[in-house]
mmCIF file of C-alpha atoms in Angstrom:
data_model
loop_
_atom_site.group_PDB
_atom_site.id
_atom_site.type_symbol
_atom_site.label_atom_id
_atom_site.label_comp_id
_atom_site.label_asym_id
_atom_site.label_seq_id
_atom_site.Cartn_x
_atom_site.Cartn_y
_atom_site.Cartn_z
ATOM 1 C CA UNK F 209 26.363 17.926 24.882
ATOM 2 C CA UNK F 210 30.010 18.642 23.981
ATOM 3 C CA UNK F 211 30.457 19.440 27.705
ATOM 4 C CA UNK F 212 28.921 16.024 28.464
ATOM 5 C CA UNK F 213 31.311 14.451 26.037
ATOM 6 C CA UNK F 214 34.114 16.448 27.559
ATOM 7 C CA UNK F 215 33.936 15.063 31.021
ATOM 8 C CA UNK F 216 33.551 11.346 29.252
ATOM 9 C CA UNK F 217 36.646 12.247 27.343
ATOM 10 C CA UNK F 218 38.831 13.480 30.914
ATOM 11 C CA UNK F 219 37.505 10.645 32.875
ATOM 12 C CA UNK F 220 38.581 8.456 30.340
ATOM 13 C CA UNK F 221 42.112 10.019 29.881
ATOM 14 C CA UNK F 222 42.467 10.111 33.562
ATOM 15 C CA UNK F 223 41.665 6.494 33.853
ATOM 16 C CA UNK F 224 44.463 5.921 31.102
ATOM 17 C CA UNK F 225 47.048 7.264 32.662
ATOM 18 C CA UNK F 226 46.456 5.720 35.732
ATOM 19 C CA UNK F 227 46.191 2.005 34.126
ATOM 20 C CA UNK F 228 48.313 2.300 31.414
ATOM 21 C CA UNK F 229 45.895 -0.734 30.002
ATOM 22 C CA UNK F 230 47.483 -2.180 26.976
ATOM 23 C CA UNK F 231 47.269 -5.908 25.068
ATOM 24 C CA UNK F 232 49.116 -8.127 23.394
ATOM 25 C CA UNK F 233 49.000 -11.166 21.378
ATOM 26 C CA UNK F 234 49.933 -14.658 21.452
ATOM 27 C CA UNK F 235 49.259 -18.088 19.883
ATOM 28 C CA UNK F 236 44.895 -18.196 20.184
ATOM 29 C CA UNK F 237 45.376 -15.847 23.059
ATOM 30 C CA UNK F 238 44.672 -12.350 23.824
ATOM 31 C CA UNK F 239 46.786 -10.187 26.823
ATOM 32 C CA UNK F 240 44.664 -7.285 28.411
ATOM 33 C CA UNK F 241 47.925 -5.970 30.832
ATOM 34 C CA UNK F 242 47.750 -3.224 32.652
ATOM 35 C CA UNK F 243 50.896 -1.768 32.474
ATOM 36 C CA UNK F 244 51.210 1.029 35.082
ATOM 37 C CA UNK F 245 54.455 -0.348 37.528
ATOM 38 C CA UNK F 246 52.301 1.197 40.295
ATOM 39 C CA UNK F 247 49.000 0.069 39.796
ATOM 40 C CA UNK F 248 48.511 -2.922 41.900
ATOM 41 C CA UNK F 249 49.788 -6.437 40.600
ATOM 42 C CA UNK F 250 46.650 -8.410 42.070
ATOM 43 C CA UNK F 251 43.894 -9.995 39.547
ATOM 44 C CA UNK F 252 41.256 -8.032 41.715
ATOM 45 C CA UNK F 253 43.102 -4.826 40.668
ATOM 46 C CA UNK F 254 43.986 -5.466 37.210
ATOM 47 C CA UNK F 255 40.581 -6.871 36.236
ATOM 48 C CA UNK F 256 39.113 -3.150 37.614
ATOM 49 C CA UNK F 257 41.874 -1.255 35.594
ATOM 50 C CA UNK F 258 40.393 -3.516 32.798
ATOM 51 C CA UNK F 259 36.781 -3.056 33.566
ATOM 52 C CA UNK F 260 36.598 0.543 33.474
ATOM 53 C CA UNK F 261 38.996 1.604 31.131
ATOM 54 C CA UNK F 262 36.727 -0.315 28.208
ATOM 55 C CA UNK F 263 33.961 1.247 29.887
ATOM 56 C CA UNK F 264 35.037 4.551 29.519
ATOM 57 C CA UNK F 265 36.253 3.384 25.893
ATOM 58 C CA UNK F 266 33.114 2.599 25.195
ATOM 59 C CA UNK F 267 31.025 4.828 27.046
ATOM 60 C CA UNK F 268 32.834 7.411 24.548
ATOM 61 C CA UNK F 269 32.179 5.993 21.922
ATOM 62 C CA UNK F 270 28.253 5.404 22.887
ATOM 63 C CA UNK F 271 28.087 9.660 23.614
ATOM 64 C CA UNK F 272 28.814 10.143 20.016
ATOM 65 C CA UNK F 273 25.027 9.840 18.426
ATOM 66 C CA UNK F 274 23.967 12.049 21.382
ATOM 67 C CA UNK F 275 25.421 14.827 19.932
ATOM 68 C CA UNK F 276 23.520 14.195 16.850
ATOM 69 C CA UNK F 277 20.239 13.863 18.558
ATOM 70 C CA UNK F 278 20.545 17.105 20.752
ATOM 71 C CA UNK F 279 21.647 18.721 17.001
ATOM 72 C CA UNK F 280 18.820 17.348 15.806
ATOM 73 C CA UNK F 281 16.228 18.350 18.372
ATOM 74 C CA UNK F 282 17.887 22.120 17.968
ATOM 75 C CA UNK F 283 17.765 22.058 14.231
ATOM 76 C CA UNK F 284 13.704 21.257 14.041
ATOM 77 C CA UNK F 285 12.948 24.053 16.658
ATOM 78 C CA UNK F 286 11.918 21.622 19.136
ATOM 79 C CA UNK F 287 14.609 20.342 21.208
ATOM 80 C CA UNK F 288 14.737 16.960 23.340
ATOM 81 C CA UNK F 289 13.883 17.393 27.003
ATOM 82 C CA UNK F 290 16.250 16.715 29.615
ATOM 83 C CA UNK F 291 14.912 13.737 30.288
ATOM 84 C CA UNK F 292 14.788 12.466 26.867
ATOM 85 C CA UNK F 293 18.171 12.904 26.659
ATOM 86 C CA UNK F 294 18.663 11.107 29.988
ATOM 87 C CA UNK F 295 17.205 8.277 28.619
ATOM 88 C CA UNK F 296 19.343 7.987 25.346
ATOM 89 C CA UNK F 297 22.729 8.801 27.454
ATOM 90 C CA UNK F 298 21.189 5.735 29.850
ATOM 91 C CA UNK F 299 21.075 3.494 27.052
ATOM 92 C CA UNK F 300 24.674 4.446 25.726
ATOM 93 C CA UNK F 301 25.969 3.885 29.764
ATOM 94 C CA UNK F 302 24.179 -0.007 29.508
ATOM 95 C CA UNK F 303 26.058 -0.948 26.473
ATOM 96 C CA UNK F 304 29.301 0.478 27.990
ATOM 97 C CA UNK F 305 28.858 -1.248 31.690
ATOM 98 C CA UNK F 306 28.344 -4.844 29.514
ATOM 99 C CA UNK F 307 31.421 -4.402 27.644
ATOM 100 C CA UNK F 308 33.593 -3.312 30.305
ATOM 101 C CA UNK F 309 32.212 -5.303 33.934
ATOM 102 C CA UNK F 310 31.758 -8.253 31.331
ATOM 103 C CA UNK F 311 35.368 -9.092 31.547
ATOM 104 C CA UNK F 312 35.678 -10.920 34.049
ATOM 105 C CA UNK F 313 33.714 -13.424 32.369
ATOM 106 C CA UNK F 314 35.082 -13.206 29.180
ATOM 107 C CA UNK F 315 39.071 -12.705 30.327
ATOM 108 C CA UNK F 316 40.683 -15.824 32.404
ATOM 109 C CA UNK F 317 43.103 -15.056 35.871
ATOM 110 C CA UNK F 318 46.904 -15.576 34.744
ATOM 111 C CA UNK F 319 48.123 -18.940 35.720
ATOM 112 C CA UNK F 320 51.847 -20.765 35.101
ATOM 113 C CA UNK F 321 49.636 -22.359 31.556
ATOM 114 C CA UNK F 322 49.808 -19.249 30.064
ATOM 115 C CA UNK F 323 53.274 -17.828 31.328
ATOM 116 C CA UNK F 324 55.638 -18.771 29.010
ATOM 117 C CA UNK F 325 53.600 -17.436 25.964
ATOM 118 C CA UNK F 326 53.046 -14.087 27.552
ATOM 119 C CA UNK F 327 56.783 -13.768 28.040
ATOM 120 C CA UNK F 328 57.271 -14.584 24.456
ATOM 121 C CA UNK F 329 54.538 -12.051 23.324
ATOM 122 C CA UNK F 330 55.939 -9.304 25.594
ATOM 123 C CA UNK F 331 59.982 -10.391 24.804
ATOM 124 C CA UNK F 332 60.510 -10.645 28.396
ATOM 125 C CA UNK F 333 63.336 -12.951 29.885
ATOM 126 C CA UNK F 334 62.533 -15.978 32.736
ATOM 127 C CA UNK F 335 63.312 -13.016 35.587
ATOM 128 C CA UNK F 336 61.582 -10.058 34.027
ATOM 129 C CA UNK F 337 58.336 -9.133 36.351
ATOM 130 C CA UNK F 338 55.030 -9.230 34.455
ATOM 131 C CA UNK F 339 52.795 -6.707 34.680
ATOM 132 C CA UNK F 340 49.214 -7.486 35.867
ATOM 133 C CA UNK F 341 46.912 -9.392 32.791
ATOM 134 C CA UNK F 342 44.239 -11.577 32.013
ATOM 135 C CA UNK F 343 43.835 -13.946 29.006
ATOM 136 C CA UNK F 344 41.273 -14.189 26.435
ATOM 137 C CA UNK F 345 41.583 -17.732 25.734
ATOM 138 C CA UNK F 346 40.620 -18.089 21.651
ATOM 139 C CA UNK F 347 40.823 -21.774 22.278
ATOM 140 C CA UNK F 348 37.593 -21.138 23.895
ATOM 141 C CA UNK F 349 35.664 -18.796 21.593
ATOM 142 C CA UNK F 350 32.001 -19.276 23.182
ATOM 143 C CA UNK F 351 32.818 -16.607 25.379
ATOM 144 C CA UNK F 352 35.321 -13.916 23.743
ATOM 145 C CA UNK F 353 32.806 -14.194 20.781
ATOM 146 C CA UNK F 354 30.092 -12.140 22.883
ATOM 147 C CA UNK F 355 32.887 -9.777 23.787
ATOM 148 C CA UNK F 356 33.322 -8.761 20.346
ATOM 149 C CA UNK F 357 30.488 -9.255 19.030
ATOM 150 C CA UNK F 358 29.328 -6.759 21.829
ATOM 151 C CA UNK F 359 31.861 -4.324 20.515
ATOM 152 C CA UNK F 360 30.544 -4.817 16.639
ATOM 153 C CA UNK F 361 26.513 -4.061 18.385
ATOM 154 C CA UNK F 362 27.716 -0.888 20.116
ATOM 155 C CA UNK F 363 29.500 0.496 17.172
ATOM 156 C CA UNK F 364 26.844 -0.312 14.492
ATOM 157 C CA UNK F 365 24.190 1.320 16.587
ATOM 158 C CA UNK F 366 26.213 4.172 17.345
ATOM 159 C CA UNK F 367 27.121 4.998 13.943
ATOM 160 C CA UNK F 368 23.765 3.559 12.431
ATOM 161 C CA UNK F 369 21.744 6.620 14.583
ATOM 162 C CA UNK F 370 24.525 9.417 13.989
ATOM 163 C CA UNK F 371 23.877 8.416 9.865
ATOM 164 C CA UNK F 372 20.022 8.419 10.674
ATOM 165 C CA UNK F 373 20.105 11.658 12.413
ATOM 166 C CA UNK F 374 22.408 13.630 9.902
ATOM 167 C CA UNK F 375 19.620 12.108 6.866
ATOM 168 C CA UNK F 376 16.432 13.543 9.233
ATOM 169 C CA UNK F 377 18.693 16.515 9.774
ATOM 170 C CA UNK F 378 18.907 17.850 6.341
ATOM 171 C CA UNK F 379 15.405 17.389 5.548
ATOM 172 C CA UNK F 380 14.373 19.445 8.369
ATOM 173 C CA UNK F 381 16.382 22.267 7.372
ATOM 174 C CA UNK F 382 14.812 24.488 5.271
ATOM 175 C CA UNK F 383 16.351 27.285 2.719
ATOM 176 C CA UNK F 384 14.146 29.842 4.344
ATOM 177 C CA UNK F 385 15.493 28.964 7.744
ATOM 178 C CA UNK F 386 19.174 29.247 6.512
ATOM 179 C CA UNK F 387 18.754 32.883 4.602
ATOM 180 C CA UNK F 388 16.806 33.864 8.139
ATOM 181 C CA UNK F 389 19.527 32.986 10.400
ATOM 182 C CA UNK F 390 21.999 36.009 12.265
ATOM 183 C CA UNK F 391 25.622 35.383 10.701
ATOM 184 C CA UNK F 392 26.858 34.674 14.631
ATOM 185 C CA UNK F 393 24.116 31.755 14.556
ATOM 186 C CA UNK F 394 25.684 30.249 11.100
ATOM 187 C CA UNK F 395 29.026 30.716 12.162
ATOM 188 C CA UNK F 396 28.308 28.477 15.148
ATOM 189 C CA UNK F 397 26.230 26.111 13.372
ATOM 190 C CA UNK F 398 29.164 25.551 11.622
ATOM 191 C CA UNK F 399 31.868 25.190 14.036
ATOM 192 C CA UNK F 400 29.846 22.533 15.958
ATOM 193 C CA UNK F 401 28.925 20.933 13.149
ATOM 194 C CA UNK F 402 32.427 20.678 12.186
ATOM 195 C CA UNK F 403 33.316 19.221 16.174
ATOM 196 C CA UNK F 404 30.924 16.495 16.190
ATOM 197 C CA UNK F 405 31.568 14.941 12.671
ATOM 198 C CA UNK F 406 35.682 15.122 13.581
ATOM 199 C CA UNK F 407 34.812 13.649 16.932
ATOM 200 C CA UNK F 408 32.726 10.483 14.837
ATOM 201 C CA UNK F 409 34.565 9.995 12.409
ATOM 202 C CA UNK F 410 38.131 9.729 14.110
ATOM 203 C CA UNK F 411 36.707 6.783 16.310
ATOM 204 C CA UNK F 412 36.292 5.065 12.921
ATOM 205 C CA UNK F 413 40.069 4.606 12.502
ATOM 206 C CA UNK F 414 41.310 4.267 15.665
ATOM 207 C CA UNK F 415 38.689 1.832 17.426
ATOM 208 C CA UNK F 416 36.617 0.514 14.819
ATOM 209 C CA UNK F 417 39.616 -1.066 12.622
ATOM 210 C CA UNK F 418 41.285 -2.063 15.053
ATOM 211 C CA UNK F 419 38.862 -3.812 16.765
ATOM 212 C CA UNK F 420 37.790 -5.483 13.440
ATOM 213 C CA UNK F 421 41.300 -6.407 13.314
ATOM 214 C CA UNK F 422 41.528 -8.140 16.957
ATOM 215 C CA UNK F 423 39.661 -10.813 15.736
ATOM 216 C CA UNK F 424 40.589 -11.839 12.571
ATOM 217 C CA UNK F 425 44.105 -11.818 14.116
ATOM 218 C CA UNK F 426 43.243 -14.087 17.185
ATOM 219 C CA UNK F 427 41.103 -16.488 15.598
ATOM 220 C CA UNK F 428 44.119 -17.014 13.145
ATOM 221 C CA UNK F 429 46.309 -17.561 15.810
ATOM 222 C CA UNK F 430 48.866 -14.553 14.584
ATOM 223 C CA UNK F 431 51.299 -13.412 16.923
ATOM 224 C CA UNK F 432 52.144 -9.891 15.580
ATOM 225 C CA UNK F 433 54.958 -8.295 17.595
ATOM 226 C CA UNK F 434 53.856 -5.045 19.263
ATOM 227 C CA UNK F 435 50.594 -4.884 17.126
ATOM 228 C CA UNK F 436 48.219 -5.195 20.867
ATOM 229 C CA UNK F 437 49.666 -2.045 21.996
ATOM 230 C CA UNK F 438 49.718 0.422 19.082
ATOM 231 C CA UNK F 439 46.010 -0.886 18.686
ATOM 232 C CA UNK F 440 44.798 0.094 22.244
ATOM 233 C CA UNK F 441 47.350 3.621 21.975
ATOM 234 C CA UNK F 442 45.397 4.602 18.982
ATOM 235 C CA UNK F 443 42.294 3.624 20.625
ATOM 236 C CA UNK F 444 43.140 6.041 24.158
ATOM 237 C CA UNK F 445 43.792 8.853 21.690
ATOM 238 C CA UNK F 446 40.207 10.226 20.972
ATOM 239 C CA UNK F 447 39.866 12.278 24.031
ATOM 240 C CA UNK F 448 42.766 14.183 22.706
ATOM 241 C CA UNK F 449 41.184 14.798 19.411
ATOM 242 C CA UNK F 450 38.543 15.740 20.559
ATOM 243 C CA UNK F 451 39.904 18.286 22.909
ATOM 244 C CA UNK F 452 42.028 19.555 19.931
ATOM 245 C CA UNK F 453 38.882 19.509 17.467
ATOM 246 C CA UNK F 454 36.914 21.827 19.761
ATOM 247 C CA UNK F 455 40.431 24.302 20.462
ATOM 248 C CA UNK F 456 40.949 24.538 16.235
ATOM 249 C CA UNK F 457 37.175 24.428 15.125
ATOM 250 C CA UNK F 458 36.434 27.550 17.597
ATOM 251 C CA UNK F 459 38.269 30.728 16.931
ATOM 252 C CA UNK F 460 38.313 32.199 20.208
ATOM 253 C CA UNK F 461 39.644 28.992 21.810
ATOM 254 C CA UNK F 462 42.290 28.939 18.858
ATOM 255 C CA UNK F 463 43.388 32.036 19.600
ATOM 256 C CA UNK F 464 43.842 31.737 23.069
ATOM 257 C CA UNK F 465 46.223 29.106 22.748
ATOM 258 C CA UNK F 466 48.248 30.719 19.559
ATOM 259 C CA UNK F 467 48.272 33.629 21.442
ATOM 260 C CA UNK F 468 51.618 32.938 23.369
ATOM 261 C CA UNK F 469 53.080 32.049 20.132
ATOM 262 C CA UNK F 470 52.356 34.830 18.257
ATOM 263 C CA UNK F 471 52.229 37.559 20.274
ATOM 264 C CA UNK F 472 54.803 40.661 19.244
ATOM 265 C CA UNK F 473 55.495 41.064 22.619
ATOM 266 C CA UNK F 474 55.708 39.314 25.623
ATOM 267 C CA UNK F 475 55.423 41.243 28.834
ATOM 268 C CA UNK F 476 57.742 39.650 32.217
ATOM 269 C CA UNK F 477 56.590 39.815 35.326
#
């Protein structure tokens, strides 16, 4: 499963630098840009920057119980099949392909209505080019209240079956099955337990509050300067984390990368 995750996690970061996707905020408006100067201006291309890169988001954040399941399965000596685990990765991939291909439904085309606030949310003079963005119009809340609510659903499933999981987990453990396990097999208990609870509980800080935070903020009409894009930076961060949880919680990884550091002596070529 943490390979699974993995390739979630590179696709993800690929897709983010390639999109650069980003928001802002105005007055009962919110700005999804995409903010790569080469990615293609047009609405067609900026609503599929937009599209995947909350499905990927998303889809990330949806592989997270898996890994609880699978340690689950392991930990009561009768693992999930394949297909089983098919299945639950299927259900994680629906949630994520709402949230993300719902946006074009849920985010309005730019138009000359909404220019003059975006320049004011972005502190960009009458010449400056705009990037390519959508709106979600607050005014209208029908609509942009299914997208978050959405994002509230995935999120309280996700972390309702990791919580579930880690409860059934400890009562299937038994004391007799700890003292009988190899020293190898509790040191790598350990270090994956250790990976997957980083990897869920990060997301809780960096997507969760600020997505509670979106919002409160446009509903309230709050224009807070620069607030859009540290919230969707700390959001494209996990993949990094969790490439750095697995390097530090494994000591073989961890030393091949302090290696080079630490090594007495360097040998040239």
């Amino acid at each position: 499963m943490l390979v699974t995750n993995a390739t979630v996690d590179l696709l993800y970061a690929i897709n983010t630098l390639c999109t650069f996707c980003t928001a802002a905020f105005g007055y009962k408006a919110v700005f999804m840009l995409i903010d790569n100067p080469y990615w293609p201006k047009t609405v067609w291309w900026t609503y599929a920057g937009l599209c995947t890169n909350l499905f990927f988001m998303f889809l990330s954040v949806g592989m997270l119980p898996l890994q609880f399941i699978y340690r689950y399965g392991v930990m009561r000596t009768k693992a999930f099949t394949r297909k089983q685990m098919f299945g639950f990765f299927c259900v994680a991939l629906g949630f994520a392909t709402m949230h993300g291909f719902a946006s074009p439904w849920t985010f309005t085309p730019p138009s000359a209505e909404w220019e003059p606030t975006i320049r004011e949310a972005l502190s960009l003079g009458e010449d400056a080019d705009l990037p390519g963005y959508v709106v979600g119009d607050v005014r209208e809340f029908g609509v942009m209240a299914l997208h978050f609510i959405d994002i509230f659903v995935i999120m309280f499933l996700s972390y309702a079956v990791i919580i579930i999981m880690v409860v059934l987990s400890k009562h299937t453990i038994t004391m007799d099955e700890v003292a009988a396990a190899s020293p190898l097999t509790k040191a790598v208990q350990r270090q994956v337990t250790r990976i997957i609870y980083v990897q869920a509980i990060y997301p809780l800080f960096v997507i969760c509050a600020p997505c509670l935070a979106f919002p409160i903020l446009a509903l309230k009409g709050a224009e807070v300067k620069f607030f859009g894009e540290w919230a969707m930076l700390s959001m494209h961060t996990p993949p990094l984390v969790n490439s750095l949880s697995v390097i530090l919680c494994v000591p073989s990884y961890r030393r091949v990368v302090t290696h080079p550091f630490t090594a007495a002596k360097v040998r040239s070529l």
